[in-house]
């Protein structure tokens, strides 16, 4: 054991256990990718020890060492699948070193596959919800359009009113299609770093919302501090701003004399801190924990798809940022977003 630690401690962090009980305790306390065990141990043999390790820590790669010519033990260990390699003692250092390196490669591969498998499960669950909810959301408006077309054919004296209703329904369908496309783009598009003129971008997005329905009575304010070079994904940042502004407009409190939307941006060399605050209807406290879930609607007044804030959260996560929500019913809602400033990374030329 001492010679093993002397040979390998420069390349690996080596833990020592004299019994299987000590071994279990070490595994529970530390993330141990590779275990080397003797076949003969004081409390139980190495096959039983590694078999229990496999049950509780399946990603850990197991190697057994023995100086005893015990072929039944070798066969038993291999059949139970509890060992990656079975090496005789005294060991050959080169063979043992190669075995440990291979074991680490397998451990990393197993972990990566596990992570990818969880990501696939999440994607399949999201896709299932997307298909069901989109079909449900589209069916209602399409039925309305078909009904209105029938009414026009039966009574063309009110055709102008019916056409207005058809237009309103078509706009709702367009919003559904937009959100589904945004979902797809956010999932499939890689990070595209740009040198972003933040003040200009926010003003552009705010101007685009001036002619939205029910936006005429809103008072906008914008404050940008330390408007210096900021590098990030411009299209995702634009989507985040678009969604937060459109929600603030949509869920304003029409009983108030003045409706406000305040945007505050603070940029430094390490991050952007973006605050979007309104004095709208607010979100119930018991709904706030679910507000970023796919297809969750934060209010009974919502007629949206329930995708927007989910994509906002996904976009912020892809940019390795953070988003926080505070909201009080009747007072308003505030989103605080922090996004790393990747100034110094490879940037595509700002067109």
Short mmCIF file of C-alpha atoms in Angstrom, two decimals:
data_model
loop_
_atom_site.label_atom_id
_atom_site.label_comp_id
_atom_site.label_asym_id
_atom_site.label_seq_id
_atom_site.Cartn_x
_atom_site.Cartn_y
_atom_site.Cartn_z
CA UNK A 1 0.00 0.00 0.00
CA UNK A 2 2.82 2.40 0.87
CA UNK A 3 4.63 1.69 -2.39
CA UNK A 4 1.40 2.23 -4.32
CA UNK A 5 0.84 5.64 -2.75
CA UNK A 6 4.47 6.58 -3.36
CA UNK A 7 4.19 5.70 -7.07
CA UNK A 8 0.82 7.31 -7.78
CA UNK A 9 0.30 10.20 -5.37
CA UNK A 10 1.91 12.70 -7.76
CA UNK A 11 -0.69 11.93 -10.43
CA UNK A 12 -3.77 11.13 -8.33
CA UNK A 13 -5.32 11.87 -4.96
CA UNK A 14 -5.02 8.52 -3.16
CA UNK A 15 -7.20 7.46 -0.21
CA UNK A 16 -6.31 4.40 1.90
CA UNK A 17 -8.71 2.01 3.66
CA UNK A 18 -7.65 -1.15 5.52
CA UNK A 19 -11.15 -2.65 5.74
CA UNK A 20 -14.29 -2.67 3.61
CA UNK A 21 -16.06 -0.59 6.29
CA UNK A 22 -13.41 2.12 6.02
CA UNK A 23 -13.70 1.90 2.25
CA UNK A 24 -17.49 2.55 2.33
CA UNK A 25 -16.96 5.54 4.61
CA UNK A 26 -14.39 7.05 2.23
CA UNK A 27 -16.65 6.57 -0.80
CA UNK A 28 -19.55 8.27 0.96
CA UNK A 29 -17.36 11.22 1.98
CA UNK A 30 -15.51 11.74 -1.32
CA UNK A 31 -16.25 11.58 -5.03
CA UNK A 32 -14.01 8.64 -5.93
CA UNK A 33 -13.90 7.71 -9.63
CA UNK A 34 -11.68 4.58 -9.36
CA UNK A 35 -11.38 1.95 -6.61
CA UNK A 36 -8.58 -0.63 -6.34
CA UNK A 37 -9.34 -3.42 -3.90
CA UNK A 38 -7.54 -6.53 -2.68
CA UNK A 39 -9.44 -9.80 -2.99
CA UNK A 40 -8.55 -10.82 0.58
CA UNK A 41 -9.60 -8.32 3.26
CA UNK A 42 -10.22 -8.65 7.04
CA UNK A 43 -14.04 -8.34 7.07
CA UNK A 44 -15.21 -9.52 3.64
CA UNK A 45 -13.60 -10.42 0.37
CA UNK A 46 -13.09 -7.93 -2.43
CA UNK A 47 -15.83 -9.40 -4.62
CA UNK A 48 -18.52 -8.70 -1.99
CA UNK A 49 -17.09 -5.25 -1.30
CA UNK A 50 -17.02 -4.22 -4.97
CA UNK A 51 -20.45 -5.72 -5.57
CA UNK A 52 -21.91 -3.43 -2.88
CA UNK A 53 -19.98 -0.48 -4.30
CA UNK A 54 -21.49 -1.18 -7.71
CA UNK A 55 -25.02 -1.17 -6.27
CA UNK A 56 -24.62 2.18 -4.49
CA UNK A 57 -22.07 3.95 -6.72
CA UNK A 58 -22.60 2.55 -10.24
CA UNK A 59 -20.37 5.12 -11.99
CA UNK A 60 -17.32 4.22 -9.90
CA UNK A 61 -14.89 2.03 -11.88
CA UNK A 62 -13.60 -0.97 -9.92
CA UNK A 63 -10.24 -2.78 -10.20
CA UNK A 64 -9.33 -5.85 -8.15
CA UNK A 65 -5.81 -6.87 -7.11
CA UNK A 66 -4.91 -10.30 -5.73
CA UNK A 67 -1.85 -12.36 -5.03
CA UNK A 68 -3.85 -15.57 -4.75
CA UNK A 69 -4.44 -17.89 -7.65
CA UNK A 70 -8.17 -18.07 -6.99
CA UNK A 71 -9.84 -18.60 -10.35
CA UNK A 72 -13.35 -19.12 -8.91
CA UNK A 73 -13.10 -15.64 -7.33
CA UNK A 74 -12.02 -14.16 -10.66
CA UNK A 75 -14.91 -15.83 -12.49
CA UNK A 76 -17.37 -14.78 -9.77
CA UNK A 77 -16.26 -11.13 -9.91
CA UNK A 78 -16.39 -11.00 -13.71
CA UNK A 79 -19.81 -12.70 -13.90
CA UNK A 80 -21.29 -10.26 -11.41
CA UNK A 81 -19.87 -7.38 -13.41
CA UNK A 82 -18.39 -5.76 -10.35
CA UNK A 83 -14.85 -5.30 -11.74
CA UNK A 84 -13.38 -3.51 -14.72
CA UNK A 85 -9.98 -5.22 -14.45
CA UNK A 86 -8.56 -8.11 -12.42
CA UNK A 87 -4.78 -7.68 -11.94
CA UNK A 88 -2.36 -10.10 -10.24
CA UNK A 89 0.08 -9.15 -7.49
CA UNK A 90 2.83 -8.20 -7.56
CA UNK A 91 1.58 -5.74 -10.15
CA UNK A 92 3.40 -4.36 -13.12
CA UNK A 93 3.47 -0.59 -12.65
CA UNK A 94 3.01 0.20 -16.36
CA UNK A 95 0.08 -2.20 -16.67
CA UNK A 96 -1.51 -0.85 -13.49
CA UNK A 97 -0.99 2.76 -14.55
CA UNK A 98 -2.59 2.08 -17.96
CA UNK A 99 -5.51 0.34 -16.24
CA UNK A 100 -6.09 3.32 -13.94
CA UNK A 101 -5.95 5.77 -16.86
CA UNK A 102 -8.47 3.66 -18.79
CA UNK A 103 -10.68 3.46 -15.71
CA UNK A 104 -10.72 7.27 -15.42
CA UNK A 105 -11.65 7.53 -19.11
CA UNK A 106 -14.56 5.15 -18.55
CA UNK A 107 -15.68 7.06 -15.45
CA UNK A 108 -15.74 10.37 -17.35
CA UNK A 109 -17.61 8.74 -20.25
CA UNK A 110 -20.21 7.25 -17.92
CA UNK A 111 -20.78 10.61 -16.26
CA UNK A 112 -21.03 12.40 -19.59
CA UNK A 113 -23.53 9.82 -20.86
CA UNK A 114 -25.52 10.22 -17.66
CA UNK A 115 -25.66 13.99 -18.12
CA UNK A 116 -26.63 13.66 -21.79
CA UNK A 117 -29.30 11.09 -20.89
CA UNK A 118 -30.87 13.49 -18.38
CA UNK A 119 -30.77 16.27 -20.99
CA UNK A 120 -32.53 14.01 -23.50
CA UNK A 121 -35.21 13.13 -20.95
CA UNK A 122 -35.81 16.82 -20.37
CA UNK A 123 -35.97 17.57 -24.10
CA UNK A 124 -38.43 14.72 -24.74
CA UNK A 125 -40.63 15.91 -21.86
CA UNK A 126 -40.57 19.48 -23.22
CA UNK A 127 -41.32 18.27 -26.75
CA UNK A 128 -44.26 16.23 -25.51
CA UNK A 129 -45.69 19.27 -23.73
CA UNK A 130 -44.95 21.48 -26.74
CA UNK A 131 -46.85 19.25 -29.18
CA UNK A 132 -49.85 18.79 -26.88
CA UNK A 133 -50.16 22.41 -25.76
CA UNK A 134 -49.57 23.88 -29.23
CA UNK A 135 -52.21 21.61 -30.76
CA UNK A 136 -54.60 22.60 -27.96
CA UNK A 137 -53.88 26.33 -28.34
CA UNK A 138 -54.27 26.26 -32.11
CA UNK A 139 -57.50 24.23 -32.17
CA UNK A 140 -59.56 26.91 -30.38
CA UNK A 141 -58.62 29.86 -32.64
CA UNK A 142 -59.01 27.75 -35.78
CA UNK A 143 -62.49 26.69 -34.67
CA UNK A 144 -63.35 30.35 -34.07
CA UNK A 145 -62.16 31.30 -37.55
CA UNK A 146 -64.19 28.53 -39.17
CA UNK A 147 -67.27 29.59 -37.18
CA UNK A 148 -66.85 33.23 -38.21
CA UNK A 149 -66.44 32.24 -41.88
CA UNK A 150 -69.74 30.34 -41.63
CA UNK A 151 -71.43 33.40 -40.11
CA UNK A 152 -70.16 35.64 -42.93
CA UNK A 153 -71.64 33.26 -45.49
CA UNK A 154 -74.96 33.25 -43.66
CA UNK A 155 -75.11 36.99 -42.88
CA UNK A 156 -72.83 39.31 -44.81
CA UNK A 157 -74.42 42.43 -43.28
CA UNK A 158 -72.05 42.14 -40.30
CA UNK A 159 -69.09 40.93 -42.33
CA UNK A 160 -66.83 43.83 -41.25
CA UNK A 161 -67.28 42.92 -37.58
CA UNK A 162 -66.62 39.25 -38.32
CA UNK A 163 -63.49 40.10 -40.31
CA UNK A 164 -62.18 42.09 -37.31
CA UNK A 165 -62.72 39.05 -35.09
CA UNK A 166 -60.96 36.85 -37.62
CA UNK A 167 -58.03 39.27 -37.66
CA UNK A 168 -57.84 39.22 -33.85
CA UNK A 169 -57.85 35.41 -33.83
CA UNK A 170 -55.22 35.26 -36.58
CA UNK A 171 -52.97 37.53 -34.49
CA UNK A 172 -53.28 35.09 -31.59
CA UNK A 173 -52.25 32.23 -33.89
CA UNK A 174 -49.29 34.32 -35.04
CA UNK A 175 -48.18 34.77 -31.42
CA UNK A 176 -48.38 31.02 -30.84
CA UNK A 177 -46.28 30.37 -33.95
CA UNK A 178 -43.76 33.04 -32.84
CA UNK A 179 -43.32 31.46 -29.41
CA UNK A 180 -42.89 27.97 -30.86
CA UNK A 181 -40.25 29.28 -33.28
CA UNK A 182 -38.49 31.09 -30.42
CA UNK A 183 -38.48 27.84 -28.45
CA UNK A 184 -36.87 26.04 -31.40
CA UNK A 185 -34.28 28.74 -32.09
CA UNK A 186 -33.21 28.97 -28.46
CA UNK A 187 -32.72 25.20 -28.33
CA UNK A 188 -30.96 24.79 -31.66
CA UNK A 189 -28.90 27.97 -32.08
CA UNK A 190 -25.41 28.21 -30.64
CA UNK A 191 -24.08 31.17 -28.70
CA UNK A 192 -23.25 34.01 -31.09
CA UNK A 193 -21.10 36.63 -29.32
CA UNK A 194 -21.45 40.25 -30.37
CA UNK A 195 -20.19 43.60 -29.21
CA UNK A 196 -23.55 45.01 -28.05
CA UNK A 197 -24.37 48.70 -27.85
CA UNK A 198 -26.66 48.17 -24.91
CA UNK A 199 -28.22 51.62 -24.70
CA UNK A 200 -29.08 51.53 -28.39
CA UNK A 201 -30.47 47.95 -28.21
CA UNK A 202 -32.78 48.68 -25.28
CA UNK A 203 -34.07 51.89 -26.88
CA UNK A 204 -34.78 50.00 -30.11
CA UNK A 205 -36.76 47.32 -28.30
CA UNK A 206 -38.70 49.94 -26.32
CA UNK A 207 -39.55 51.84 -29.52
CA UNK A 208 -40.81 48.64 -31.13
CA UNK A 209 -43.31 48.27 -28.27
CA UNK A 210 -44.74 51.80 -28.47
CA UNK A 211 -47.48 50.68 -30.85
CA UNK A 212 -48.41 47.47 -29.05
CA UNK A 213 -52.01 47.10 -27.96
CA UNK A 214 -52.67 49.02 -24.70
CA UNK A 215 -49.18 50.56 -24.69
CA UNK A 216 -50.24 54.18 -25.27
CA UNK A 217 -50.71 55.02 -21.58
CA UNK A 218 -47.41 53.59 -20.37
CA UNK A 219 -44.60 55.82 -19.16
CA UNK A 220 -41.19 54.31 -20.00
CA UNK A 221 -37.93 55.18 -18.26
CA UNK A 222 -34.48 53.91 -19.16
CA UNK A 223 -31.25 54.30 -17.20
CA UNK A 224 -27.96 52.82 -18.40
CA UNK A 225 -24.91 53.18 -16.16
CA UNK A 226 -21.33 52.59 -17.27
CA UNK A 227 -22.43 52.13 -20.87
CA UNK A 228 -19.15 50.52 -21.88
CA UNK A 229 -18.28 47.59 -24.10
CA UNK A 230 -20.56 44.63 -23.42
CA UNK A 231 -20.16 41.28 -25.20
CA UNK A 232 -22.85 38.61 -25.23
CA UNK A 233 -25.44 36.96 -27.50
CA UNK A 234 -27.41 39.86 -29.00
CA UNK A 235 -30.37 37.86 -30.34
CA UNK A 236 -31.00 36.17 -26.98
CA UNK A 237 -30.66 39.44 -25.10
CA UNK A 238 -33.14 41.02 -27.52
CA UNK A 239 -35.58 38.16 -26.93
CA UNK A 240 -35.26 38.57 -23.14
CA UNK A 241 -36.00 42.30 -23.41
CA UNK A 242 -38.88 41.76 -25.84
CA UNK A 243 -40.56 39.24 -23.60
CA UNK A 244 -40.20 41.23 -20.38
CA UNK A 245 -41.53 44.40 -22.03
CA UNK A 246 -44.46 42.70 -23.76
CA UNK A 247 -45.48 41.02 -20.49
CA UNK A 248 -45.27 44.33 -18.61
CA UNK A 249 -47.54 45.92 -21.23
CA UNK A 250 -49.93 42.98 -21.31
CA UNK A 251 -50.37 42.78 -17.54
CA UNK A 252 -50.53 46.47 -16.67
CA UNK A 253 -53.07 47.58 -14.05
CA UNK A 254 -55.66 49.56 -15.99
CA UNK A 255 -57.24 50.86 -12.79
CA UNK A 256 -54.14 52.91 -12.02
CA UNK A 257 -53.85 56.48 -13.26
CA UNK A 258 -50.29 55.95 -14.49
CA UNK A 259 -48.67 52.75 -15.72
CA UNK A 260 -44.88 52.58 -15.57
CA UNK A 261 -42.12 50.38 -16.99
CA UNK A 262 -38.62 51.09 -15.73
CA UNK A 263 -35.52 49.56 -17.30
CA UNK A 264 -32.21 49.84 -15.47
CA UNK A 265 -28.94 48.49 -16.91
CA UNK A 266 -25.61 48.52 -15.14
CA UNK A 267 -22.58 47.24 -17.05
CA UNK A 268 -19.13 46.64 -15.68
CA UNK A 269 -16.16 44.63 -16.88
CA UNK A 270 -17.55 41.38 -15.46
CA UNK A 271 -21.33 41.46 -15.94
CA UNK A 272 -24.54 43.16 -16.97
CA UNK A 273 -27.18 43.68 -14.30
CA UNK A 274 -30.53 44.32 -15.98
CA UNK A 275 -33.65 45.28 -14.03
CA UNK A 276 -37.13 45.44 -15.58
CA UNK A 277 -39.80 46.75 -13.22
CA UNK A 278 -43.48 47.64 -13.70
CA UNK A 279 -46.41 48.70 -11.51
CA UNK A 280 -48.82 46.22 -13.08
CA UNK A 281 -51.21 43.67 -11.58
CA UNK A 282 -48.44 41.55 -10.02
CA UNK A 283 -48.14 37.77 -9.61
CA UNK A 284 -49.52 35.68 -6.74
CA UNK A 285 -46.82 34.49 -4.33
CA UNK A 286 -47.88 30.85 -4.67
CA UNK A 287 -47.45 31.06 -8.45
CA UNK A 288 -44.03 32.70 -8.52
CA UNK A 289 -42.04 29.47 -8.02
CA UNK A 290 -43.60 28.03 -11.21
CA UNK A 291 -43.47 31.15 -13.36
CA UNK A 292 -40.51 29.86 -15.44
CA UNK A 293 -42.06 26.41 -16.06
CA UNK A 294 -43.01 25.61 -19.62
CA UNK A 295 -46.69 26.33 -20.39
CA UNK A 296 -47.32 27.79 -16.95
CA UNK A 297 -49.41 30.95 -16.90
CA UNK A 298 -48.81 33.32 -14.00
CA UNK A 299 -52.32 34.78 -13.96
CA UNK A 300 -55.86 33.74 -14.87
CA UNK A 301 -55.96 36.81 -17.13
CA UNK A 302 -53.24 35.34 -19.35
CA UNK A 303 -54.09 34.52 -22.94
CA UNK A 304 -50.49 33.71 -23.93
CA UNK A 305 -48.88 30.37 -24.66
CA UNK A 306 -46.96 30.05 -21.40
CA UNK A 307 -43.68 29.58 -23.29
CA UNK A 308 -42.19 33.09 -23.11
CA UNK A 309 -40.74 33.21 -19.59
CA UNK A 310 -39.62 29.60 -19.90
CA UNK A 311 -37.52 30.57 -22.94
CA UNK A 312 -36.26 33.67 -21.10
CA UNK A 313 -34.99 31.43 -18.28
CA UNK A 314 -33.44 28.99 -20.77
CA UNK A 315 -31.72 31.86 -22.61
CA UNK A 316 -30.35 33.31 -19.36
CA UNK A 317 -29.09 29.86 -18.36
CA UNK A 318 -27.38 29.39 -21.74
CA UNK A 319 -25.61 32.70 -21.19
CA UNK A 320 -24.56 31.40 -17.74
CA UNK A 321 -26.54 34.17 -16.08
CA UNK A 322 -29.18 34.37 -13.36
CA UNK A 323 -32.75 35.67 -13.19
CA UNK A 324 -34.69 36.65 -10.07
CA UNK A 325 -38.34 37.61 -9.65
CA UNK A 326 -40.09 39.69 -7.00
CA UNK A 327 -43.76 40.55 -7.32
CA UNK A 328 -46.61 41.82 -5.15
CA UNK A 329 -50.25 41.64 -6.17
CA UNK A 330 -51.56 45.12 -6.95
CA UNK A 331 -48.10 46.72 -6.79
CA UNK A 332 -46.13 45.27 -9.69
CA UNK A 333 -43.34 42.94 -10.76
CA UNK A 334 -39.56 43.20 -10.92
CA UNK A 335 -37.12 40.98 -12.82
CA UNK A 336 -33.39 41.21 -12.09
CA UNK A 337 -31.12 39.52 -14.62
CA UNK A 338 -27.34 39.19 -14.43
CA UNK A 339 -25.39 38.10 -17.53
CA UNK A 340 -21.60 37.70 -17.72
CA UNK A 341 -19.75 40.27 -19.81
CA UNK A 342 -17.64 38.17 -22.18
CA UNK A 343 -15.47 41.07 -23.28
CA UNK A 344 -12.19 39.56 -24.47
CA UNK A 345 -13.83 36.44 -25.94
CA UNK A 346 -13.90 35.89 -29.70
CA UNK A 347 -16.52 38.25 -31.10
CA UNK A 348 -18.14 38.25 -34.53
CA UNK A 349 -17.97 41.59 -36.25
CA UNK A 350 -20.96 43.72 -35.32
CA UNK A 351 -22.82 44.33 -38.56
#
